[in-house]
Tab-separated table of C-alpha atoms in Angstrom:
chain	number	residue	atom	x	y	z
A	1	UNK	CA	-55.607	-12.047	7.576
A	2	UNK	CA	-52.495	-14.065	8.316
A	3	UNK	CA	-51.299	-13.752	4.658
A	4	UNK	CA	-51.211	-10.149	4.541
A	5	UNK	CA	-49.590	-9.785	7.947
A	6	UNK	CA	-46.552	-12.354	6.612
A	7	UNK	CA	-46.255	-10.204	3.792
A	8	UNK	CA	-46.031	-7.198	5.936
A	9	UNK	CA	-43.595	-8.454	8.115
A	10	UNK	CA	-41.459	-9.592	5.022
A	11	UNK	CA	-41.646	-6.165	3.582
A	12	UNK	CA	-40.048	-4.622	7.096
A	13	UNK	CA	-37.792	-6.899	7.121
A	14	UNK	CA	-36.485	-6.421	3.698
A	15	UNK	CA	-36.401	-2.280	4.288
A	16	UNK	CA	-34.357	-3.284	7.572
A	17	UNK	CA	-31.699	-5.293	5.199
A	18	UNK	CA	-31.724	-2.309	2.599
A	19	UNK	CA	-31.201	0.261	5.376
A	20	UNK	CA	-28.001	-1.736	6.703
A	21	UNK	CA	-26.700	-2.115	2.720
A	22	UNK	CA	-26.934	1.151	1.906
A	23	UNK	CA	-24.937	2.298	4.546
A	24	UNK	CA	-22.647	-0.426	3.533
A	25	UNK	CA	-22.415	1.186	0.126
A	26	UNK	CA	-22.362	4.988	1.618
A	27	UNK	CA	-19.255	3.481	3.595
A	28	UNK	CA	-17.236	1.708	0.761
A	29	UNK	CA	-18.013	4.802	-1.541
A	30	UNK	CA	-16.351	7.304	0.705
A	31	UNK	CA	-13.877	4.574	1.529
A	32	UNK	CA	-12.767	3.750	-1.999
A	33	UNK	CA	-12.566	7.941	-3.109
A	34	UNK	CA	-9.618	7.510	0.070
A	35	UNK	CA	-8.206	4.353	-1.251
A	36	UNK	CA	-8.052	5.686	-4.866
A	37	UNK	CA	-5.999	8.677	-3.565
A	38	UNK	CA	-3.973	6.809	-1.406
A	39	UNK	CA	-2.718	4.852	-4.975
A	40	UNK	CA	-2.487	8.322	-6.422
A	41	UNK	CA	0.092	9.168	-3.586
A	42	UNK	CA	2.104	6.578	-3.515
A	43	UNK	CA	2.641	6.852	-7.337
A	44	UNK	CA	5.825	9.887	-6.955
A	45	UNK	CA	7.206	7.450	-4.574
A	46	UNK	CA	7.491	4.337	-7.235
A	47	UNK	CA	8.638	6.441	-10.101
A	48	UNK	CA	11.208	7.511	-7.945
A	49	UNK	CA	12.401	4.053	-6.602
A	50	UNK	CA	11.852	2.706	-10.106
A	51	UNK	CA	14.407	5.561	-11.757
A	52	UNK	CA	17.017	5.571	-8.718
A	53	UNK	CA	17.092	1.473	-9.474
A	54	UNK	CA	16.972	2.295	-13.083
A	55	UNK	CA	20.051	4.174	-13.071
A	56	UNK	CA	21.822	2.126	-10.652
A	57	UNK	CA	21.846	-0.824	-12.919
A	58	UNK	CA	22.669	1.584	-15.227
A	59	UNK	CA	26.063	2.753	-14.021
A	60	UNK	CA	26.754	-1.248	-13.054
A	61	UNK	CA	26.658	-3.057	-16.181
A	62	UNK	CA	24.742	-6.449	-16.032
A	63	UNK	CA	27.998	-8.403	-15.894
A	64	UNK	CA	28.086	-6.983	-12.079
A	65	UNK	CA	24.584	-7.773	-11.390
A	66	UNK	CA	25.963	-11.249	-10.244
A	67	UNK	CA	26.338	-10.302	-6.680
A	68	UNK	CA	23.121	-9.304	-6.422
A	69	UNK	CA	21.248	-12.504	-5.539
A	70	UNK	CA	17.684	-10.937	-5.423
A	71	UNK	CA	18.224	-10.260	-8.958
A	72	UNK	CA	19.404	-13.322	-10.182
A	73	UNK	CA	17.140	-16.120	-12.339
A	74	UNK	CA	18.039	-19.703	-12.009
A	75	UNK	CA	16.287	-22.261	-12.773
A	76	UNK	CA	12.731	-23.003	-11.539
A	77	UNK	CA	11.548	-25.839	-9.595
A	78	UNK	CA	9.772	-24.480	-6.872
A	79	UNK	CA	7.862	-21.457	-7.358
A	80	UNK	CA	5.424	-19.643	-4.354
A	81	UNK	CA	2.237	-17.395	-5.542
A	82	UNK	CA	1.144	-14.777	-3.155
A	83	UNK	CA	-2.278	-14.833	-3.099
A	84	UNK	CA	-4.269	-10.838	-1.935
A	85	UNK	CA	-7.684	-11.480	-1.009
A	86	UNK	CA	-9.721	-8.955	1.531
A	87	UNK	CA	-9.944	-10.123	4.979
A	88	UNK	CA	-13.905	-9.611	4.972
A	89	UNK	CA	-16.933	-10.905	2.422
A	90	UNK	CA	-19.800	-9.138	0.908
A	91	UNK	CA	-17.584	-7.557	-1.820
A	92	UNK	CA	-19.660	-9.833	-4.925
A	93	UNK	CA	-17.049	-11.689	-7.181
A	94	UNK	CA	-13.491	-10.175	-5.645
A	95	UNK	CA	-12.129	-12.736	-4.005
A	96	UNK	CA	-13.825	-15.875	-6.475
A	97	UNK	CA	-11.934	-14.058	-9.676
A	98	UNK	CA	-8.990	-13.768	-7.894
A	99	UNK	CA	-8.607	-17.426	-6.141
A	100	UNK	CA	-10.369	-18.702	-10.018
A	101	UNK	CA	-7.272	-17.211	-11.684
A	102	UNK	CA	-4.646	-18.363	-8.567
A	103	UNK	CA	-6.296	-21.967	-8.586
A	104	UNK	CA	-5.816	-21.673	-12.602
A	105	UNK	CA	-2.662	-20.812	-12.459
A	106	UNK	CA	-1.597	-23.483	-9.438
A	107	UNK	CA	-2.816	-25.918	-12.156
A	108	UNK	CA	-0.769	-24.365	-15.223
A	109	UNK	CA	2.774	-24.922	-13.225
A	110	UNK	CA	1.872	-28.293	-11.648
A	111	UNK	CA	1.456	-29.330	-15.395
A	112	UNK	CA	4.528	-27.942	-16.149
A	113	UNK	CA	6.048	-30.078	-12.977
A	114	UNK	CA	6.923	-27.380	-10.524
A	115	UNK	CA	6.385	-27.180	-7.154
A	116	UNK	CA	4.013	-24.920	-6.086
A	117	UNK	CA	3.254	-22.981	-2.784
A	118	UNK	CA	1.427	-20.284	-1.392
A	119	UNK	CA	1.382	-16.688	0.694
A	120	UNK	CA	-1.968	-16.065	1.334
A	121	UNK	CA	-2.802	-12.280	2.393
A	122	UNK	CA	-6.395	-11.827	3.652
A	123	UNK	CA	-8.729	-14.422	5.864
A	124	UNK	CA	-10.844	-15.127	2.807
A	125	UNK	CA	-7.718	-16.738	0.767
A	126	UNK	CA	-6.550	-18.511	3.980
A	127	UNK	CA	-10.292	-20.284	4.215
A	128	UNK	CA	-10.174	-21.026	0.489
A	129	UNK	CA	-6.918	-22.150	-0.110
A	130	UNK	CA	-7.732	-24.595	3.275
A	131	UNK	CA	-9.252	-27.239	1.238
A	132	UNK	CA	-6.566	-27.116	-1.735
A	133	UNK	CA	-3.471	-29.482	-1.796
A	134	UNK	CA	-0.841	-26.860	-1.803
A	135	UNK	CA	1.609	-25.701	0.752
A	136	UNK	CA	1.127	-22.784	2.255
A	137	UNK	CA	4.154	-21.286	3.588
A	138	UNK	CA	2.378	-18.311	5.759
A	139	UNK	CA	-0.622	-16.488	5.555
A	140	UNK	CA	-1.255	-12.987	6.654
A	141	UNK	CA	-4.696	-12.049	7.914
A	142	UNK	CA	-6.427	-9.498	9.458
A	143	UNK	CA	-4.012	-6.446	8.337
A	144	UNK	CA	-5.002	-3.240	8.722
A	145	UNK	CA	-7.866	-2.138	6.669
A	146	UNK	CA	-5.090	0.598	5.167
A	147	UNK	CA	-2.373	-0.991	4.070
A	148	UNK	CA	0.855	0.282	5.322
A	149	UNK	CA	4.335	0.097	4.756
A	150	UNK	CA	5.021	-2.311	7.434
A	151	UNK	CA	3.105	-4.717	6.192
A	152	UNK	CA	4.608	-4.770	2.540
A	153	UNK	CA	8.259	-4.820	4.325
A	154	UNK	CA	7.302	-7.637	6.121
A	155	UNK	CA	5.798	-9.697	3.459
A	156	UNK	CA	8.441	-8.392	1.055
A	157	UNK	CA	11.407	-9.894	3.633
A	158	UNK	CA	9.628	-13.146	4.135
A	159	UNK	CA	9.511	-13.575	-0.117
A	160	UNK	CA	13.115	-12.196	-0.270
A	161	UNK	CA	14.470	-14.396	2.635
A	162	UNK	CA	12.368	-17.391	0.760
A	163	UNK	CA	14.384	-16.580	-2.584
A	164	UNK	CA	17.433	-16.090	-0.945
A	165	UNK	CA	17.658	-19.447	1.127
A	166	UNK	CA	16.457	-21.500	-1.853
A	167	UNK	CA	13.337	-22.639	-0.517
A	168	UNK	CA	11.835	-21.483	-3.846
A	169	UNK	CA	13.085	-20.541	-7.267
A	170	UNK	CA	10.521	-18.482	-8.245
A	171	UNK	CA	8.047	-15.775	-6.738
A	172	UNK	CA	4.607	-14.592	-8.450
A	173	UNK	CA	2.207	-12.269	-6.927
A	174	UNK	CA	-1.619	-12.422	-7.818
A	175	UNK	CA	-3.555	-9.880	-7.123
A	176	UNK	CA	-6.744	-7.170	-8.342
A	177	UNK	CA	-5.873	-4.207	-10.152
A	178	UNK	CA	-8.012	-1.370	-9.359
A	179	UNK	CA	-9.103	0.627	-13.386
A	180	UNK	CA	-12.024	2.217	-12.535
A	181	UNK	CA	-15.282	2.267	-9.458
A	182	UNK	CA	-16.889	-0.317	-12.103
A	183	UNK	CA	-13.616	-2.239	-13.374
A	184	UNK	CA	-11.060	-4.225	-11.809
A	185	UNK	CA	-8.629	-7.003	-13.536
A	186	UNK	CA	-6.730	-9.520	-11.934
A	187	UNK	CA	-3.132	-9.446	-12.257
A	188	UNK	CA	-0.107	-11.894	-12.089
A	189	UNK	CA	3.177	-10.215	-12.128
A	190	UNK	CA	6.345	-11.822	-11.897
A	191	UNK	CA	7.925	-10.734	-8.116
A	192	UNK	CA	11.529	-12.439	-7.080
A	193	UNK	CA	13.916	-12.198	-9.711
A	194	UNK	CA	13.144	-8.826	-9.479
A	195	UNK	CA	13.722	-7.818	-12.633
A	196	UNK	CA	15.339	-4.539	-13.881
A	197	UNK	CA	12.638	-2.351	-14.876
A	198	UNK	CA	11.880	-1.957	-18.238
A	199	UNK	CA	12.153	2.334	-17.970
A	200	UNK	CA	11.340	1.971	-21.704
A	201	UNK	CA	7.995	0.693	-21.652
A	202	UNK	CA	7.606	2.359	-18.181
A	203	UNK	CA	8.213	6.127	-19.675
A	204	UNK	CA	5.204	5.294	-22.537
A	205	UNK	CA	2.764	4.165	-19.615
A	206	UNK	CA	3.433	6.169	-16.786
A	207	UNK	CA	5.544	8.930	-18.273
A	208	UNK	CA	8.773	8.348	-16.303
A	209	UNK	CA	11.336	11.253	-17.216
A	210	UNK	CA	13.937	9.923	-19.250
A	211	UNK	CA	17.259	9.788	-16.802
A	212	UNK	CA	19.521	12.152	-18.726
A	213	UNK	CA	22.581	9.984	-20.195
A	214	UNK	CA	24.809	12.644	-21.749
A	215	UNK	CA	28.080	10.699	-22.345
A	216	UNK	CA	29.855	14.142	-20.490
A	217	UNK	CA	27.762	13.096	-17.591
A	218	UNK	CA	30.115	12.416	-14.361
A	219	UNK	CA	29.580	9.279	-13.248
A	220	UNK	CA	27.370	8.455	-10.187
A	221	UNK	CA	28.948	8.038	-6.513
A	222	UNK	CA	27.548	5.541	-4.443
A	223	UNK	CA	28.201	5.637	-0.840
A	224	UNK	CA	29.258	3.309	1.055
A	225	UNK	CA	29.408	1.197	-2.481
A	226	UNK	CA	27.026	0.865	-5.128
A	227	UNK	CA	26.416	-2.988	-4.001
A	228	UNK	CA	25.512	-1.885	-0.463
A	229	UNK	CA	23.198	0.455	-1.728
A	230	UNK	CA	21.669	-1.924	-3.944
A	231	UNK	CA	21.302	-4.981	-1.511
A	232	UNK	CA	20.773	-3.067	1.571
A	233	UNK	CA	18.267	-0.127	0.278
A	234	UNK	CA	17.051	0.041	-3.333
A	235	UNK	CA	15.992	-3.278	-4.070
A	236	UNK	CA	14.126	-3.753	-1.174
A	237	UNK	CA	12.732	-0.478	-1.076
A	238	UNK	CA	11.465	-1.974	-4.537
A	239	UNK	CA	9.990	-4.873	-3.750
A	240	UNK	CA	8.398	-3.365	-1.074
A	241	UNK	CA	7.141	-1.103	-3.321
A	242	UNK	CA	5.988	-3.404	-5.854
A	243	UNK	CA	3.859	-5.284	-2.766
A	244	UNK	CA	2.677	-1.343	-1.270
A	245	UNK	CA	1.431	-0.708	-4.707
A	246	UNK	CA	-0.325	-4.006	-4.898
A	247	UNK	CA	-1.929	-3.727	-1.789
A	248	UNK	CA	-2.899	-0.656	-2.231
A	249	UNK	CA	-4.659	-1.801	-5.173
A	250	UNK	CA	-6.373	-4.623	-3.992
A	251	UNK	CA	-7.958	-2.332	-0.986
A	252	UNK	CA	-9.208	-0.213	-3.527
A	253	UNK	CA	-10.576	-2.670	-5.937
A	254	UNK	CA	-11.884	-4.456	-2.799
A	255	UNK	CA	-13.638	-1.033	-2.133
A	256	UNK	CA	-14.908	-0.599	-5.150
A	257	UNK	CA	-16.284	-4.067	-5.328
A	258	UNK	CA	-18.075	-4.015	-2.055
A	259	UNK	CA	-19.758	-0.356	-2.944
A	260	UNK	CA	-21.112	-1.916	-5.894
A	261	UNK	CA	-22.332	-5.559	-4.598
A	262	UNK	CA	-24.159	-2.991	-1.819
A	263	UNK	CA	-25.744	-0.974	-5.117
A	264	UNK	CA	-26.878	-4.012	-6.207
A	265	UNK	CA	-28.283	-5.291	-3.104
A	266	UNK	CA	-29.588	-1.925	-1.947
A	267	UNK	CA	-31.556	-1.804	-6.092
A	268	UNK	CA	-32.576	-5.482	-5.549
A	269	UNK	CA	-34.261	-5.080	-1.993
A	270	UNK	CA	-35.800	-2.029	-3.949
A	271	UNK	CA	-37.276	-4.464	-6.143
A	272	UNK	CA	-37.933	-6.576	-3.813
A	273	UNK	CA	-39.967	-4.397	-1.747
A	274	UNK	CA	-42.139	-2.899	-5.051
A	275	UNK	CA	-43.447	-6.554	-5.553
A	276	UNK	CA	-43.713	-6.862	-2.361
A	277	UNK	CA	-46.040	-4.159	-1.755
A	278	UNK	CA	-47.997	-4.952	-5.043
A	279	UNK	CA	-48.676	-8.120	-3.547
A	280	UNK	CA	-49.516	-7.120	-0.629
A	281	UNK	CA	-51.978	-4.541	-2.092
A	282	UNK	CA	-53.824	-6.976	-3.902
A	283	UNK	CA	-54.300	-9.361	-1.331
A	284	UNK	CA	-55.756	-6.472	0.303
A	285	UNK	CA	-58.024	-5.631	-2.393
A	286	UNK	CA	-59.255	-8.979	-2.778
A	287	UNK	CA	-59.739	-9.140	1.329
A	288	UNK	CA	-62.047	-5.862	0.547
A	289	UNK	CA	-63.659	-7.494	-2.053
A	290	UNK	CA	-64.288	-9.924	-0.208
A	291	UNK	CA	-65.882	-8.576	2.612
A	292	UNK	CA	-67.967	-6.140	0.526
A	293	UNK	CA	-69.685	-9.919	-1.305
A	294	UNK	CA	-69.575	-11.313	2.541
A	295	UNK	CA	-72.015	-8.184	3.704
A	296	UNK	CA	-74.011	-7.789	0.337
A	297	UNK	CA	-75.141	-12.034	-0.131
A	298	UNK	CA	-75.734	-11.454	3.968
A	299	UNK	CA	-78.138	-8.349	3.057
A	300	UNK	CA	-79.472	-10.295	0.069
A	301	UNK	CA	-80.408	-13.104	2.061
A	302	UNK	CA	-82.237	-10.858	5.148
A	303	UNK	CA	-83.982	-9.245	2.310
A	304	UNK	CA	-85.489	-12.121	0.275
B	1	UNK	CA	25.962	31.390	-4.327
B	2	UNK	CA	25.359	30.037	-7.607
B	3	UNK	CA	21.639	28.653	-8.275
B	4	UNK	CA	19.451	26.323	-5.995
B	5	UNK	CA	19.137	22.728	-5.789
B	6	UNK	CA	15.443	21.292	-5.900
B	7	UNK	CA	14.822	18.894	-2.992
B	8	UNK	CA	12.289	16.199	-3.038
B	9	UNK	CA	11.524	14.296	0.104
B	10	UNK	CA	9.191	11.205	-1.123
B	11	UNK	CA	7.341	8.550	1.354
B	12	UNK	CA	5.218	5.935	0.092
B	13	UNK	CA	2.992	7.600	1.619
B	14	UNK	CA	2.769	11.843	0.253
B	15	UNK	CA	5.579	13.766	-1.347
B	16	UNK	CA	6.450	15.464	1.976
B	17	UNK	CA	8.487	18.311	0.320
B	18	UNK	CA	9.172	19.378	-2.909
B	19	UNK	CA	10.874	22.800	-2.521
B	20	UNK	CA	13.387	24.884	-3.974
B	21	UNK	CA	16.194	25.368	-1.647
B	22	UNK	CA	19.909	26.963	-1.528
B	23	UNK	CA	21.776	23.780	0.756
B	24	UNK	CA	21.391	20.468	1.912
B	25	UNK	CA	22.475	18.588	5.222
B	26	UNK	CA	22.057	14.533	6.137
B	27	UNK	CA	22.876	12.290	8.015
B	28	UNK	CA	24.437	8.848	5.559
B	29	UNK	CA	25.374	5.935	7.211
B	30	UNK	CA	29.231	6.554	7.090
B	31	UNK	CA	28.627	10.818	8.172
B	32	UNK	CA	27.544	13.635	7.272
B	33	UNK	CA	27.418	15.582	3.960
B	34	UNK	CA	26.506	18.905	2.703
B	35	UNK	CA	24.971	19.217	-0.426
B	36	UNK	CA	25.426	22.371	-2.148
B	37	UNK	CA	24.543	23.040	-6.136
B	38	UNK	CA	26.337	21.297	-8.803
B	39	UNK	CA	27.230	18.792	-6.501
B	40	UNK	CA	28.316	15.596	-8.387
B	41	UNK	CA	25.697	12.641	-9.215
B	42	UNK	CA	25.538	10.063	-5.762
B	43	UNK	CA	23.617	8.166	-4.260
B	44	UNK	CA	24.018	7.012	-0.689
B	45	UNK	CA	21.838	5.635	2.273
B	46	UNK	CA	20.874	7.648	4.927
B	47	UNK	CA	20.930	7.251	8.756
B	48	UNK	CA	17.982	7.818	11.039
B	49	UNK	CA	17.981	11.384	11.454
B	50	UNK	CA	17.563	14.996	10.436
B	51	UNK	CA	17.727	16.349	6.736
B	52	UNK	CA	18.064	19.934	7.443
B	53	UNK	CA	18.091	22.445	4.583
B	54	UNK	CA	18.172	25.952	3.617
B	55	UNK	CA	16.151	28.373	2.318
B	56	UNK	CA	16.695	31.884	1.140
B	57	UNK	CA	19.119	31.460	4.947
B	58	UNK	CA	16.527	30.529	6.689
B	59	UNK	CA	16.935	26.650	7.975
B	60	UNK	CA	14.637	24.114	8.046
B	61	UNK	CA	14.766	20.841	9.302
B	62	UNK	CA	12.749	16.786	8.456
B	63	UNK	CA	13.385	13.412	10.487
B	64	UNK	CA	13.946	11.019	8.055
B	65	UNK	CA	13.896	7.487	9.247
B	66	UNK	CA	16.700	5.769	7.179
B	67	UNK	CA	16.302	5.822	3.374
B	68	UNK	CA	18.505	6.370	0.362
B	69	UNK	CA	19.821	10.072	-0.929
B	70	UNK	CA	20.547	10.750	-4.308
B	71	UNK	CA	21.751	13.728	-6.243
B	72	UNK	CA	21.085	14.166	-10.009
B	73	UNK	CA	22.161	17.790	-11.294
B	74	UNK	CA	20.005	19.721	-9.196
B	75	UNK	CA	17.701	18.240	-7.776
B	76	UNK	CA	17.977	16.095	-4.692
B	77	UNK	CA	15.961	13.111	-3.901
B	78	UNK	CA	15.467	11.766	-0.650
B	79	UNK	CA	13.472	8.423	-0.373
B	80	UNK	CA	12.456	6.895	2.940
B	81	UNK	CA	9.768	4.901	5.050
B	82	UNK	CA	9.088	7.862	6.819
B	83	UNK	CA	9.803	11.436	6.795
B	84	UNK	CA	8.498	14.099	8.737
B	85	UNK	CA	8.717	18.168	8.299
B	86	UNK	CA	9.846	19.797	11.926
B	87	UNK	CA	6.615	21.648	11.859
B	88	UNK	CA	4.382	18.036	11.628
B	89	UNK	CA	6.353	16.497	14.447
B	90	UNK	CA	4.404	15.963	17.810
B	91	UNK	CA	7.289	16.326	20.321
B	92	UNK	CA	4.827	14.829	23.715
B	93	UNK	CA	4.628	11.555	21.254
B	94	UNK	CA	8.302	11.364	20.043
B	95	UNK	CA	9.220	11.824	23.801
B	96	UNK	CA	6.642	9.060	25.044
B	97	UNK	CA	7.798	6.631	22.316
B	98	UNK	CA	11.288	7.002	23.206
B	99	UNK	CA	10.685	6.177	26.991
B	100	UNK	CA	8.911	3.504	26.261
B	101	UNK	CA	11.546	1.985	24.075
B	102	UNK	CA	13.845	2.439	26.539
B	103	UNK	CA	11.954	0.816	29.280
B	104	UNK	CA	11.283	-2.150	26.692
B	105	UNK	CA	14.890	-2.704	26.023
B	106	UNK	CA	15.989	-2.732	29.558
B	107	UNK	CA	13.793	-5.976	30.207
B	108	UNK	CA	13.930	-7.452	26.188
B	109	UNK	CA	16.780	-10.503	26.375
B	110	UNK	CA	16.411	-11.143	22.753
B	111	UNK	CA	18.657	-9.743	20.544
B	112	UNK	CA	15.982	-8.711	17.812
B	113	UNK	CA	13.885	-7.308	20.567
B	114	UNK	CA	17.060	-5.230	22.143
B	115	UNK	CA	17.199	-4.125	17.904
B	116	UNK	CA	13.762	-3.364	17.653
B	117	UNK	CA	14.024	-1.068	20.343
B	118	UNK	CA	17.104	0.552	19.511
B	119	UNK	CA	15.506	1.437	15.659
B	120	UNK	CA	12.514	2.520	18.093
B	121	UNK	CA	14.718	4.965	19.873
B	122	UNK	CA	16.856	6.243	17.135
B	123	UNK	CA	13.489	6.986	15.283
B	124	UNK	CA	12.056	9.039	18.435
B	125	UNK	CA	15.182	10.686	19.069
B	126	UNK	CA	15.360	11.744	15.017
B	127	UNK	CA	11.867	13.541	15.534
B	128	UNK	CA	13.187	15.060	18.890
B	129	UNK	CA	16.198	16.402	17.009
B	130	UNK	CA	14.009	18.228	14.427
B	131	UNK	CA	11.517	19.604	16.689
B	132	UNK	CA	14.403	20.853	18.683
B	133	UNK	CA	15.955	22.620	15.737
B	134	UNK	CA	12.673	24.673	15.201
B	135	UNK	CA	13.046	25.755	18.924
B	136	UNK	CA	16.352	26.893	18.844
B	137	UNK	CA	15.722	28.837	15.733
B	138	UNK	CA	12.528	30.353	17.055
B	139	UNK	CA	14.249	31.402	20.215
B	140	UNK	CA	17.197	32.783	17.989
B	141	UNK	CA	14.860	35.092	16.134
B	142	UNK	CA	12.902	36.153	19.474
B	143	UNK	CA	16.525	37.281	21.176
């Protein structure tokens, strides 16, 4: 029975492929449950940075802000995306909605007649983004699978020191926002300007305690001086920040995406196996029946 | 002593400490300050070293690589990279770190490298500082 042993030999080799995806998903779900608090802990931290910069700009009135280059909007010509993608696959549509939206985009401000170029964060975006006319400035690949502070200084510098020396106008960051284990969104947020936090809209989202503005109030040292303080430490302690958060983010959504392509795999292989093994019975049936007719019409025929 | 000033030390990573406490000590760029309550609103960078602080007289002590400082009312914010309590510190790893800086910046020629490995040292030498607080004051209470 050749048929029946092919269809044996698929079925083990469909449980082997289950076994390896379910781990896959056991993996990414404990994974993602330490990704998800790792967002959760970094949140005091951004309030924090987001307030202190808040109230900065605050005590130096936006006719000051001149000397602050990082904050300042000119006009655009040449604008850069940064592009977060996972460094690995088998994570179902993560990286294709995210690259769909960046190529989207690419398209949107090349009709518009700017210059565009590209960061690319993760191996998969530096294999996609191969093929595409655009220049890619740098690409960062194979970071750690937890993001770190490092990283986001380092990627924050390069976009900072891109800004500052004019080589673009303009910097966007695309990434995956992680909602919930079944729902992530892709997200395009405006990174270099920096601009001031809106503390506004920020204390209706987030809840960010109003910063207490009593006229009596003495007003704020800053040591050395309050541009030091701005260029040297808050603002790139916020744009760091901004790209921490984001990364932090993506690795979760990326999580969360691979734990549920591996659900779907591991349910499908399920499947798979179940008509499998129907199959397989009834070819074994029919092999029965057919030997029972074989040995019957041979005892017919000795009989007659 | 009039009240207590609530100090916040906040990574990226974890709020490190969030604790009522009578007086502050750091390390800013241009020297050290003393923060006691009702100090007046600043803000100010910090240096790569020890916050050390005080509660109900009993002192306390965090490595803070670099950061920023800043005082609102009472409560005292202190932002960095990294920030360690003197308790969390490993001393055998801050003291292996800073040798090995050392030894790297004797035979970097590059300037950045010779930087690196300064920032390297500084940062070891911060977390030797703290743990060696928490020594002194445990042998003070033993004697």
């Amino acid at each position: 029975m050749a048929n029946l042993k092919a269809i044996r030999q698929r079925i083990k080799s469909v449980q082997a492929t289950q076994k390896i995806t379910r781990a896959m998903r056991l993996v990414a779900a404990a994974k993602v449950r330490r990704a998800q608090a790792r967002v959760q802990a970094a949140r005091p931290f951004t309030k924090a940075v987001i307030e202190m910069l808040a109230s900065a700009v605050k005590e130096i009135s936006s006719v000051d802000l001149s000397g602050l280059p990082l904050l300042h909007a000119r006009p655009v010509k040449k604008i850069a995306l940064i592009v977060l993608s996972s460094d690995r696959g088998l994570c179902g549509s993560y990286n294709t909605t995210v690259f769909r939206e960046a190529l989207g985009r690419i398209q949107a401000l090349q009709a518009e007649g700017k210059e565009v170029s590209l960061i690319v964060v993760g191996l998969k975006a530096a294999a996609f983004f191969k093929s595409v006319k655009v220049e890619k400035l740098k690409s960062y690949t194979l970071l750690p699978a937890i993001p770190s502070v490092q990283e986001s200084k380092l990627i924050s510098e390069h976009a900072s020191a891109l800004f500052t020396d004019g080589v673009v106008d303009a910097v966007e960051l695309i990434g995956t926002q992680f909602i919930s284990m079944l729902r992530s969104r892709v997200i395009q947020i405006p990174y270099l300007p920096a601009s001031i936090p809106n503390l506004e809209a920020m204390e209706q989202e987030e809840h960010i305690d109003a910063i207490a503005s009593e006229p009596m109030s003495p007003v704020r040292l800053f040591e050395p001086n309050v541009y030091e303080v701005m260029t040297k430490e808050l603002i790139p302690k916020y744009l760091e920040n901004v790209i921490y958060q984001a990364l932090l983010e993506a690795s979760a959504a990326e999580l969360a995406a691979r734990m549920n392509a591996m659900t779907n795999a591991s349910n499908n292989a399920r499947d798979l196996i179940s008509s499998l093994t129907l199959v397989y019975n009834k070819a074994r049936q029919t092999g029965i029946t057919q030997d029972l007719l074989e040995i019957v019409g041979g005892a017919e025929a000795l009989r007659g | 002593m009039a009240g207590t000033l609530k100090l916040q030390i906040i990574t990226p990573d974890r709020v490190v400490l969030d604790q009522e406490v009578e007086q502050v000590s750091a390390c800013a760029i241009d020297g050290e300050l003393t923060i006691l309550p009702e100090h007046e609103p600043l803000t100010t960078a910090l240096a790569i070293d020890v916050v050390r602080f005080k509660t109900k007289g009993y002192e306390s002590a965090a490595a803070v690589i670099g950061g920023l400082l800043e005082i609102t009312g009472d409560r005292v914010r202190v932002l960095s990279d990294s920030a360690e309590l003197d308790v969390e510190i490993d001393e055998a790893r801050a003291h292996q770190a800073k040798e090995r800086a050392e030894a790297e910046k004797t035979q970097r020629a590059d300037k950045l490298d010779v930087y690196i490995s300064e920032m390297a040292i500084a940062r070891a030498v911060a977390r030797l500082k703290a743990a060696e607080l928490i020594k002194r004051r445990k042998h003070s209470i033993n004697n």
